Structures are given as structure tokens and as C-alpha cells.
PDB file of C-alpha atoms in Angstrom:
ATOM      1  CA  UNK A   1     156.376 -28.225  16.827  1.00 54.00           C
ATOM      2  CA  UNK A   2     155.071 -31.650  15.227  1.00 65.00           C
ATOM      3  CA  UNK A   3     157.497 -34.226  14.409  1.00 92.00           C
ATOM      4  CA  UNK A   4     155.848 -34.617  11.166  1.00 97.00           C
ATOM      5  CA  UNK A   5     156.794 -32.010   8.409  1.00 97.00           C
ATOM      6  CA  UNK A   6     154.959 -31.493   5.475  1.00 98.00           C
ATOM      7  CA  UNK A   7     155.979 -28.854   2.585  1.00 98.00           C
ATOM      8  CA  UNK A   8     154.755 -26.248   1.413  1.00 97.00           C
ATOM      9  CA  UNK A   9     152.270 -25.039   3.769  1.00 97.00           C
ATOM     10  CA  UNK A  10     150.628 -23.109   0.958  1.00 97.00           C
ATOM     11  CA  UNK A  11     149.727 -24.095  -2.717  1.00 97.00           C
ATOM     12  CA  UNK A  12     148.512 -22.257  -5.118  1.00 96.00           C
ATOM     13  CA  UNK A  13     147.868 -23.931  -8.238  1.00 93.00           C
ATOM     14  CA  UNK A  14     145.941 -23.783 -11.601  1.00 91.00           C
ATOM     15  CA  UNK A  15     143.682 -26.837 -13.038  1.00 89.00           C
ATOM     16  CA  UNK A  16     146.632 -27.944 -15.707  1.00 88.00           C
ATOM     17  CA  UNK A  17     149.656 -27.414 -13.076  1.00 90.00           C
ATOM     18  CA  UNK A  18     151.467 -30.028 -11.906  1.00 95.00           C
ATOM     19  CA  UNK A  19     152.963 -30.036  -7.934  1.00 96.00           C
ATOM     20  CA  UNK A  20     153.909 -31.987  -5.617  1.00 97.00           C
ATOM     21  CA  UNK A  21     153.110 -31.955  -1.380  1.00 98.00           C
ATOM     22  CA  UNK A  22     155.889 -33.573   0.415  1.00 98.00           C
ATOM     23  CA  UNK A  23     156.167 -35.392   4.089  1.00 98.00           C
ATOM     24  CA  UNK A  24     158.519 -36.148   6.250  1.00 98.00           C
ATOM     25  CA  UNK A  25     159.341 -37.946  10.084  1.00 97.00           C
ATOM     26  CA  UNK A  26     162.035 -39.128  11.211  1.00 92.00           C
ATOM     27  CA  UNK A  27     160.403 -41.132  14.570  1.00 94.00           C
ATOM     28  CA  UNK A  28     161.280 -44.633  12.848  1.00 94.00           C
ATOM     29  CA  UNK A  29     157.805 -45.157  11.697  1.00 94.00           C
ATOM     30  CA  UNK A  30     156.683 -47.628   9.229  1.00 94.00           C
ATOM     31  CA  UNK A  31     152.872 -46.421   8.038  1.00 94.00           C
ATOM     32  CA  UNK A  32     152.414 -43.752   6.565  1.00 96.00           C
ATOM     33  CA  UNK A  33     148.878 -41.251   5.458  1.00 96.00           C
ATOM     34  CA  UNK A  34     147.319 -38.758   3.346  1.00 98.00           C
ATOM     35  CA  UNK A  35     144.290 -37.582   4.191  1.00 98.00           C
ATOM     36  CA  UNK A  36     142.417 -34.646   2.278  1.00 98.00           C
ATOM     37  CA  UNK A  37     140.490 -32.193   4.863  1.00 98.00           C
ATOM     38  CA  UNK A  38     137.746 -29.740   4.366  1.00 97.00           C
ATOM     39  CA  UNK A  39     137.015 -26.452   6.756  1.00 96.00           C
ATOM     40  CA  UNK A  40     135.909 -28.019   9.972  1.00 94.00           C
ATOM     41  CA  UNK A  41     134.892 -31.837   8.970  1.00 97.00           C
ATOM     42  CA  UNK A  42     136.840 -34.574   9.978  1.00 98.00           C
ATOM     43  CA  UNK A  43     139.878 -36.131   8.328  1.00 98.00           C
ATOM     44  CA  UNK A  44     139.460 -38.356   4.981  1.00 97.00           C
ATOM     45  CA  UNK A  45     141.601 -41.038   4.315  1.00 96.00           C
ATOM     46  CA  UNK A  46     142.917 -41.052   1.031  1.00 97.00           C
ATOM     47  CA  UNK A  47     146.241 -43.424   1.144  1.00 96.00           C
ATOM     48  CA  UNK A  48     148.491 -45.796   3.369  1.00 95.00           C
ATOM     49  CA  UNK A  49     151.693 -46.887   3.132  1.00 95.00           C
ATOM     50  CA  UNK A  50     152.831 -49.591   5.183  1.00 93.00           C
ATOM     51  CA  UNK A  51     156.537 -50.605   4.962  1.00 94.00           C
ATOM     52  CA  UNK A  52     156.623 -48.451   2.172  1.00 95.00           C
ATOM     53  CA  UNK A  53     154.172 -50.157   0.390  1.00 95.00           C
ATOM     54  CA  UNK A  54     150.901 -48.776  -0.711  1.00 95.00           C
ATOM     55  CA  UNK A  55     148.497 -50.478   1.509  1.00 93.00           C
ATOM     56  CA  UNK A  56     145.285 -48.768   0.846  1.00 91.00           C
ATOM     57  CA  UNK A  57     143.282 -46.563  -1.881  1.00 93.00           C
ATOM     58  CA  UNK A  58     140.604 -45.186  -0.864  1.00 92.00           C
ATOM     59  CA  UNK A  59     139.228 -45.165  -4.279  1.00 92.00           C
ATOM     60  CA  UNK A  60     140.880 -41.325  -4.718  1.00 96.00           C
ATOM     61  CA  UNK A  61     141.138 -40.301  -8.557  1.00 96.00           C
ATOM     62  CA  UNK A  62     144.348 -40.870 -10.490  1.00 95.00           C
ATOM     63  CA  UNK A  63     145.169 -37.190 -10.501  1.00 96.00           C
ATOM     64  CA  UNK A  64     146.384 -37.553  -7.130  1.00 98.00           C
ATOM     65  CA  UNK A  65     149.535 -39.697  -7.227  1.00 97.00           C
ATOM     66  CA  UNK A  66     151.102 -40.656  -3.817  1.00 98.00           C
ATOM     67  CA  UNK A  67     154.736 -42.174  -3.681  1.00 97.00           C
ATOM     68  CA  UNK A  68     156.669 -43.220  -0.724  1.00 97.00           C
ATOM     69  CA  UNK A  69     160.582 -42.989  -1.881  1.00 95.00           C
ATOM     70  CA  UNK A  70     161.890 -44.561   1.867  1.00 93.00           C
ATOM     71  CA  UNK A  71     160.668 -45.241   4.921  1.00 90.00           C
ATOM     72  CA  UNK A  72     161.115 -41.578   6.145  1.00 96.00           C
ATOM     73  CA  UNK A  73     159.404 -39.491   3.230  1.00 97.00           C
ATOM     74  CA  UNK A  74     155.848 -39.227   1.352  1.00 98.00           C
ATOM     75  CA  UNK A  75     154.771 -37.338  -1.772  1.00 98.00           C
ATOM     76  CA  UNK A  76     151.856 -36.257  -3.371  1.00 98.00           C
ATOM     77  CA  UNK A  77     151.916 -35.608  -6.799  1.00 98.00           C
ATOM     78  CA  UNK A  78     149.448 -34.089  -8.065  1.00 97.00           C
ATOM     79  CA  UNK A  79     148.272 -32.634 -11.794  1.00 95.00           C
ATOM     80  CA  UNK A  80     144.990 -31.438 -13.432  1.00 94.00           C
ATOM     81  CA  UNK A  81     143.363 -30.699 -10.276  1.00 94.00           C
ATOM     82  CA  UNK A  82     139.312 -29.273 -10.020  1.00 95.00           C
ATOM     83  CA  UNK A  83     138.756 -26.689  -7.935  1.00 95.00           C
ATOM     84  CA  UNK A  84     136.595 -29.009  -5.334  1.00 96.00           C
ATOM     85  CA  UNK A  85     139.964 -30.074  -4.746  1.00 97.00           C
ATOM     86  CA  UNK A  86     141.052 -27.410  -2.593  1.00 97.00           C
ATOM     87  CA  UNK A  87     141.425 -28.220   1.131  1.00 98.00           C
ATOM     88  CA  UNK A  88     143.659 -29.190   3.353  1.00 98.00           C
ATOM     89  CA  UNK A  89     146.119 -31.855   2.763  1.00 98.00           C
ATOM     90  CA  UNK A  90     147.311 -33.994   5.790  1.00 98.00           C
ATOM     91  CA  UNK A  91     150.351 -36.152   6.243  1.00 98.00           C
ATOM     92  CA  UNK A  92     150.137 -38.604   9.072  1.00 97.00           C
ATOM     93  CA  UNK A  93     152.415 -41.221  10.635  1.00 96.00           C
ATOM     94  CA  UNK A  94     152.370 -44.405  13.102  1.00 94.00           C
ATOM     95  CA  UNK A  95     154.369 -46.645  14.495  1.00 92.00           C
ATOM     96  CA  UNK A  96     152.948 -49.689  12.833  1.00 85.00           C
ATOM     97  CA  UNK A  97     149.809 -50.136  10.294  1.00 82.00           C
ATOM     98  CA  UNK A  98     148.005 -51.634  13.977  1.00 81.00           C
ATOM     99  CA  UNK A  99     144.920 -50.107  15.152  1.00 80.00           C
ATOM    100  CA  UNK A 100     146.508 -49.487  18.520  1.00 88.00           C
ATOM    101  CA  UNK A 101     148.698 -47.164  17.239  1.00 90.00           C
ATOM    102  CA  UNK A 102     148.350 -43.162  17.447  1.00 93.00           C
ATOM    103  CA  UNK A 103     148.855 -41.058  14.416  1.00 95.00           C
ATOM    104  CA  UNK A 104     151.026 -38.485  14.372  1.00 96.00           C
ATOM    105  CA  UNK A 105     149.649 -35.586  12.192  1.00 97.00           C
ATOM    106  CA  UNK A 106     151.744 -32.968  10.713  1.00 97.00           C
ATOM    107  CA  UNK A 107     150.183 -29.245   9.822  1.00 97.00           C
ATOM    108  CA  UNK A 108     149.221 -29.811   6.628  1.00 98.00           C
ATOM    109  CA  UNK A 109     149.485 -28.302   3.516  1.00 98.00           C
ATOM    110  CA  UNK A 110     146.434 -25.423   2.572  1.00 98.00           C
ATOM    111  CA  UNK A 111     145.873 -26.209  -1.355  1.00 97.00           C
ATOM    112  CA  UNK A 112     143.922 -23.625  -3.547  1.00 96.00           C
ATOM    113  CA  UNK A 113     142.913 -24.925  -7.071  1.00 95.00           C
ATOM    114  CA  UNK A 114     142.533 -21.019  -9.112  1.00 91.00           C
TER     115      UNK A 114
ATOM    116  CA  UNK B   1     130.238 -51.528  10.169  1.00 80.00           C
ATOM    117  CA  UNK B   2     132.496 -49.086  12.372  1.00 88.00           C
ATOM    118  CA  UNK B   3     130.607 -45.709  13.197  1.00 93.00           C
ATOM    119  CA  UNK B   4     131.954 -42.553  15.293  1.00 97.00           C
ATOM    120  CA  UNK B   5     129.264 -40.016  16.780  1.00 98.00           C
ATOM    121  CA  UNK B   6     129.476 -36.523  18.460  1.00 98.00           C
ATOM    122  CA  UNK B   7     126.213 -35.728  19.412  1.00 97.00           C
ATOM    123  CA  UNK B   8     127.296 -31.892  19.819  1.00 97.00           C
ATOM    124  CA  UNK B   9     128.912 -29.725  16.866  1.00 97.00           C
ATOM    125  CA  UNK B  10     129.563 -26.767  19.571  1.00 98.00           C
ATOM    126  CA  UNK B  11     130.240 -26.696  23.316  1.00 98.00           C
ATOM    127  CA  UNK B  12     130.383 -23.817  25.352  1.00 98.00           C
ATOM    128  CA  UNK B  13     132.038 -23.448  28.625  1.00 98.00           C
ATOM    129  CA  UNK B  14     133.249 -20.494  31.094  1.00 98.00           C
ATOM    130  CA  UNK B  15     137.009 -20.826  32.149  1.00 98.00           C
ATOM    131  CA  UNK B  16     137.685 -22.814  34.989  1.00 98.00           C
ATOM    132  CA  UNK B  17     134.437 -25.249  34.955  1.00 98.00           C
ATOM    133  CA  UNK B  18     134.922 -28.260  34.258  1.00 98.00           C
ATOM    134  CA  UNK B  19     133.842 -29.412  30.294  1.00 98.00           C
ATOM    135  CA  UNK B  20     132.847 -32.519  28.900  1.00 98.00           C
ATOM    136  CA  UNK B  21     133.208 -33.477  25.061  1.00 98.00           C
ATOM    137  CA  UNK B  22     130.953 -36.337  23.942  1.00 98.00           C
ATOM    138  CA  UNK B  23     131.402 -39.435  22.031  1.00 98.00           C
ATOM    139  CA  UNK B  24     130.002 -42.317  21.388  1.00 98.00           C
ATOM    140  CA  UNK B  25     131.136 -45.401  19.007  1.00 96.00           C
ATOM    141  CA  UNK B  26     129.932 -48.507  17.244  1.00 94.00           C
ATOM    142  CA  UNK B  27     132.448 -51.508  16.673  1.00 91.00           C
ATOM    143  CA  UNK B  28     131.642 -55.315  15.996  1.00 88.00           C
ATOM    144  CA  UNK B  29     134.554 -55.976  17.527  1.00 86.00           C
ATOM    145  CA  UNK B  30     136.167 -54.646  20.803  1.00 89.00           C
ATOM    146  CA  UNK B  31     137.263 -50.677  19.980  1.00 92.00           C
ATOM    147  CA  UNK B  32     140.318 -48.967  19.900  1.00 94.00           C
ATOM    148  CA  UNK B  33     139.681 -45.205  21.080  1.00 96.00           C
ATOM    149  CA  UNK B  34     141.333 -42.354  20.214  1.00 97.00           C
ATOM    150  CA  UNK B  35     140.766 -38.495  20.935  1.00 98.00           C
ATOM    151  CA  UNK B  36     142.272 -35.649  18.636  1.00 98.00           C
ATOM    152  CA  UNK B  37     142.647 -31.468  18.614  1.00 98.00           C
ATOM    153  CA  UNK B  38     143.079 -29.629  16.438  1.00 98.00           C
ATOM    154  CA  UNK B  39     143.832 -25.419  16.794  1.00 97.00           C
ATOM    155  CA  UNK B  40     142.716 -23.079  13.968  1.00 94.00           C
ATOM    156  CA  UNK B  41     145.375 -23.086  10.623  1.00 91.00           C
ATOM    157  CA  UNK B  42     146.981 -26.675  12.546  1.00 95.00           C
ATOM    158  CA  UNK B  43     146.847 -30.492  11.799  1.00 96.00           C
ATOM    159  CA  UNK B  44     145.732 -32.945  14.167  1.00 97.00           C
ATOM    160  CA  UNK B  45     147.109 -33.182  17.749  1.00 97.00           C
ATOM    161  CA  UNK B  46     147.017 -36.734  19.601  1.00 96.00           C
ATOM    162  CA  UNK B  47     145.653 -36.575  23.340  1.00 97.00           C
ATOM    163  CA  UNK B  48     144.702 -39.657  24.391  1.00 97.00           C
ATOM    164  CA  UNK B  49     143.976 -43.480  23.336  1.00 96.00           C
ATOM    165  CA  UNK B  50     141.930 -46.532  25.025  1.00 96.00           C
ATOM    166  CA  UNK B  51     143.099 -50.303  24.327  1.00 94.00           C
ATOM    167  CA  UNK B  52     142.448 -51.995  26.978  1.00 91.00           C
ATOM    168  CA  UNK B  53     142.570 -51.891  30.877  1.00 90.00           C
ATOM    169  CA  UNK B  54     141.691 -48.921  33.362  1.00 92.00           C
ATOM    170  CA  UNK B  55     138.658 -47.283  31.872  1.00 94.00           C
ATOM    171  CA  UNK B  56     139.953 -44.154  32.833  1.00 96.00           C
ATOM    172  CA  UNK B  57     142.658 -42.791  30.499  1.00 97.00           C
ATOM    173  CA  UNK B  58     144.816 -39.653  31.256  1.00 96.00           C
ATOM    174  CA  UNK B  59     146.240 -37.525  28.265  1.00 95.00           C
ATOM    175  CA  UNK B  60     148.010 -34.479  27.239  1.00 93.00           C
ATOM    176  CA  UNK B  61     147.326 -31.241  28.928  1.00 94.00           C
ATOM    177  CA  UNK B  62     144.789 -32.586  31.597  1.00 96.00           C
ATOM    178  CA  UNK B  63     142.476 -34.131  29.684  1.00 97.00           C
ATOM    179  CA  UNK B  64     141.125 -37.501  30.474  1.00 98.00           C
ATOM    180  CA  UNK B  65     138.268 -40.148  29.032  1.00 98.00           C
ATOM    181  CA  UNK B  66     136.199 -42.244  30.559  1.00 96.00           C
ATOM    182  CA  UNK B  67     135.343 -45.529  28.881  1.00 97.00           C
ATOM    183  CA  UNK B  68     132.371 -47.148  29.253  1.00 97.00           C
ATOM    184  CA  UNK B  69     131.588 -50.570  27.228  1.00 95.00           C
ATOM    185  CA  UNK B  70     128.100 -50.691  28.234  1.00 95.00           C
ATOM    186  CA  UNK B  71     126.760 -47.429  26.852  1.00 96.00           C
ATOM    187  CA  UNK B  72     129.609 -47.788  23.632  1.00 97.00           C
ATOM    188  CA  UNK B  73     130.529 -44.045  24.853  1.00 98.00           C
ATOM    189  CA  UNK B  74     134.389 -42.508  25.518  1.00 98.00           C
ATOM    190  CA  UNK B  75     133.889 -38.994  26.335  1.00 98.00           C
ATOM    191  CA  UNK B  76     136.833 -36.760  26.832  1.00 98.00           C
ATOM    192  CA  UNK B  77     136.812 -34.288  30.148  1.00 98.00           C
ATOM    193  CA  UNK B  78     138.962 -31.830  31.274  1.00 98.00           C
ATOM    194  CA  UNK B  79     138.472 -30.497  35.552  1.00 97.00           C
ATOM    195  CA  UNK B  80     138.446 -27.139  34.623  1.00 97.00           C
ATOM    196  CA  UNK B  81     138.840 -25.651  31.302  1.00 98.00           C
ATOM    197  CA  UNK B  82     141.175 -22.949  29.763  1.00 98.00           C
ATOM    198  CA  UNK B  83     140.350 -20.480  27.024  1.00 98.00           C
ATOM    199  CA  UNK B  84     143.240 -22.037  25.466  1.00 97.00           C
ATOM    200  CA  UNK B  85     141.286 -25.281  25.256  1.00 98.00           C
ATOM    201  CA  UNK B  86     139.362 -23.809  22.682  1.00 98.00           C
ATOM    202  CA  UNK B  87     139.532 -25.963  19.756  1.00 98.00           C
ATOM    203  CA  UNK B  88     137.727 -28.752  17.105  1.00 98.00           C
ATOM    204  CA  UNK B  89     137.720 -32.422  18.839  1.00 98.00           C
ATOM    205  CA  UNK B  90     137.488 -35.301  16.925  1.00 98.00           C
ATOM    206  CA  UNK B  91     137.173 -38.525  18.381  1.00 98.00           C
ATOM    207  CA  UNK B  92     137.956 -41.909  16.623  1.00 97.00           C
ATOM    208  CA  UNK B  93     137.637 -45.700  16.490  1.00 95.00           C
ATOM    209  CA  UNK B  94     139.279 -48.384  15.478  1.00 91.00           C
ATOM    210  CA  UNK B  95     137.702 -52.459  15.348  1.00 86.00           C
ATOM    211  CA  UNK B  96     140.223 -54.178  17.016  1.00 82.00           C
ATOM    212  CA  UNK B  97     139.419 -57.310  15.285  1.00 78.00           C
ATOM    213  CA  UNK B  98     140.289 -55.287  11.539  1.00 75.00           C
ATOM    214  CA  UNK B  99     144.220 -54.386  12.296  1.00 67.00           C
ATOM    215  CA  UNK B 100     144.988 -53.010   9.063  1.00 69.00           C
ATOM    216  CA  UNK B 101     141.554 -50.737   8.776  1.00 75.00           C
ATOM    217  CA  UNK B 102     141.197 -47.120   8.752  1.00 87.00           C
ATOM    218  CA  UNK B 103     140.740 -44.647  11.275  1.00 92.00           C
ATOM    219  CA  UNK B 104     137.015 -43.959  12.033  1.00 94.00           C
ATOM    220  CA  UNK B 105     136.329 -40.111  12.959  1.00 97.00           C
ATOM    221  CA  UNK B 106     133.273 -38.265  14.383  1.00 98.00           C
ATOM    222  CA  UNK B 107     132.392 -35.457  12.664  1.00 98.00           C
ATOM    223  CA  UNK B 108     134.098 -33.416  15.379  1.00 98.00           C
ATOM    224  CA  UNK B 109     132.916 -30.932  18.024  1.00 98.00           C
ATOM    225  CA  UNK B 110     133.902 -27.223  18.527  1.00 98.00           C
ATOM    226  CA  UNK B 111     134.788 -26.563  22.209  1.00 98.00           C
ATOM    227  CA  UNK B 112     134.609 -22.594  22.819  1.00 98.00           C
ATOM    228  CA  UNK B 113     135.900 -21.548  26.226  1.00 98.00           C
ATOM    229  CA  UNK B 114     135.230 -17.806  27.652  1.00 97.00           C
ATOM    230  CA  UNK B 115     136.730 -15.712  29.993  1.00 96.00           C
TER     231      UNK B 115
END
């Protein structure tokens, strides 16, 4: 089991729906990811969260929405999604925002933009 | 810039040889190493990291990497492989000297072990 949860693990959703992915640890850390992944290529960063903060964009269109309500939980929010959308969605989590520091990865949530 | 290569997208090894995962990195700075798994419908699993010291590092389930500064290369190796070892690799670098920057991944390598 990963210590990082992420809900749903399936999403089905039309191009004028709005939903929401949501992540969770509770292993005290203090950055937090999203990163969008397609069928076997690497991890993309979208966002970090440091301290709750939003600490980086990687440029990632305004239909996605991230949100970090405490230290322990992450959202996506997302509306009016394309269908090159679809893939993967990945919450991670370290200790600190410092390169040293592992991510922890949760399963992900398998989006599907109809 | 910070750059992550996996020479190999597949790798193909009978149980119980030994296996060998390449990667090799490019960092102005000195690197932070990091090797990842990841099983079929699961995220990202975290084996093992280099910071600094012993350029051997031990991880999860028998793996280990060797560092080596002179040929920029950190590839991950495992005695003798399971069929259970089967899996997408990813290995990733960080610039030491850029704290706050993101996580640089290969483009990851499938590992298929047969009975």
C-alpha cells in the first residue's frame, strides 16, 4: 500500500464537466506534486506546493486548477478538459521542497476525457 | 541544463541472472540520483537515491546502483533477477546546486524478466 492516497482511481468525464482529483499523506510532509503521465513515458511535472504554497507552474493551462487546503491534502480541479488530456494523474509527496529528498508517489488517478 | 538518459527502452533477462538497468545523467552542478518502478496500473515506487558518499547505494528489494562521477552514469543492478522484477524504470536527477528545481526523469526502461 502507498502512503500517498489519491481519489478516485477512475474518471470519466466529458469536455464541459467539472471534477475534482484529490490527494492525501499523512507522513508530515511539507511539498507537495501533480504530475500528468502518459502510457509508458516518464512523469511531467505540472505543480508544487511547498508549505502549502504554490511553488511552481509548469506553465499547465488554467483548466487545471490545483489547491492545497492544509498541509496534508491536494486537489485538482479541473473543468473543460480536451481529450489529449486523458492520462494518468499523479500525486506525489516529500519531506521538504530539497533535491535530496525522495518522492513518495501515490497510484494515481486514470482520467478519460469522452 | 539538467538531462536524464536511458540508453535502452527494453531489457530482457532470464530469472536468476543478474540484470543491469542503465543510466546516465548531465548536471552543472554535483547530482542528486534517484531510481524509480513502477508495476503495470501503479504510480511510482522509490528504490534508491545517491547524495553523497559510498558510490555504492543499496535499495529496496535487492537492488543496488553504482555511481560513477567520471562517466556521469548511475546504473541500477540487481544479482539475480525475479520475474517479479518485471517493470518500467525511470531514473532521475536532481542539480544539487538548484534546491528548489524539478525532478529530471529518463524516459524510462522496460525490464522484462522470463522464466
Amino acid at each position: 500500500d502507498t502512503e500517498v492516497t489519491q481519489t478516485p482511481k477512475h474518471l470519466v468525464m466529458g469536455m464541459t464537466n467539472k471534477k475534482s482529483l484529490k490527494c492525501e499523506q499523512h507522513m508530515g510532509h511539507r511539498a507537495m506534486y501533480w504530475y500528468k503521465q502518459k502510457a509508458k513515458k516518464p512523469p511531467e511535472l505540472m505543480f508544487v506546493y511547498s508549505y502549502e504554497k504554490l511553488s511552481i507552474n509548469e506553465s499547465v493551462p488554467s483548466r487545471f486548477s490545483p489547491e492545497c487546503p492544509n498541509s496534508s491534502l491536494l486537489n485538482l480541479h479541473l473543468h473543460a478538459l480536451q481529450p489529449e488530456d486523458s492520462a494518468l494523474y499523479l500525486c506525489a509527496s516529500s519531506l521538504g521542497q530539497a533535491g535530496n529528498q525522495p518522492q513518495h508517489f501515490g497510484d494515481g488517478t486514470r482520467l478519460s476525457i469522452l | 541544463a539538467q538531462s536524464v538518459a536511458q540508453p535502452e527502452d527494453q531489457v530482457n533477462v532470464a530469472e536468476g541472472n543478474p540484470l543491469t538497468v542503465k543510466c546516465t545523467y548531465s548536471v552543472s552542478g554535483n547530482p542528486y540520483l534517484f531510481w524509480y518502478v513502477q508495476y503495470p496500473n501503479r504510480g511510482l515506487q522509490f528504490l534508491l537515491k545517491y547524495i553523497t558518499g559510498d558510490n555504492l547505494v543499496k535499495g529496496s528489494y535487492g537492488f543496488e546502483a553504482e555511481f560513477n562521477k567520471s562517466q556521469t552514469s548511475f546504473h541500477l543492478k540487481k544479482p539475480s533477477a525475479l520475474v517479479s522484477d518485471s517493470a518500467l524504470y525511470f531514473c532521475a536527477v536532481r542539480d544539487a546546486a538548484n534546491q528548489g528545481g524539478k525532478l529530471i526523469f529518463g524516459q524510462g526502461t522496460e525490464l522484462s524478466v522470463k522464466p
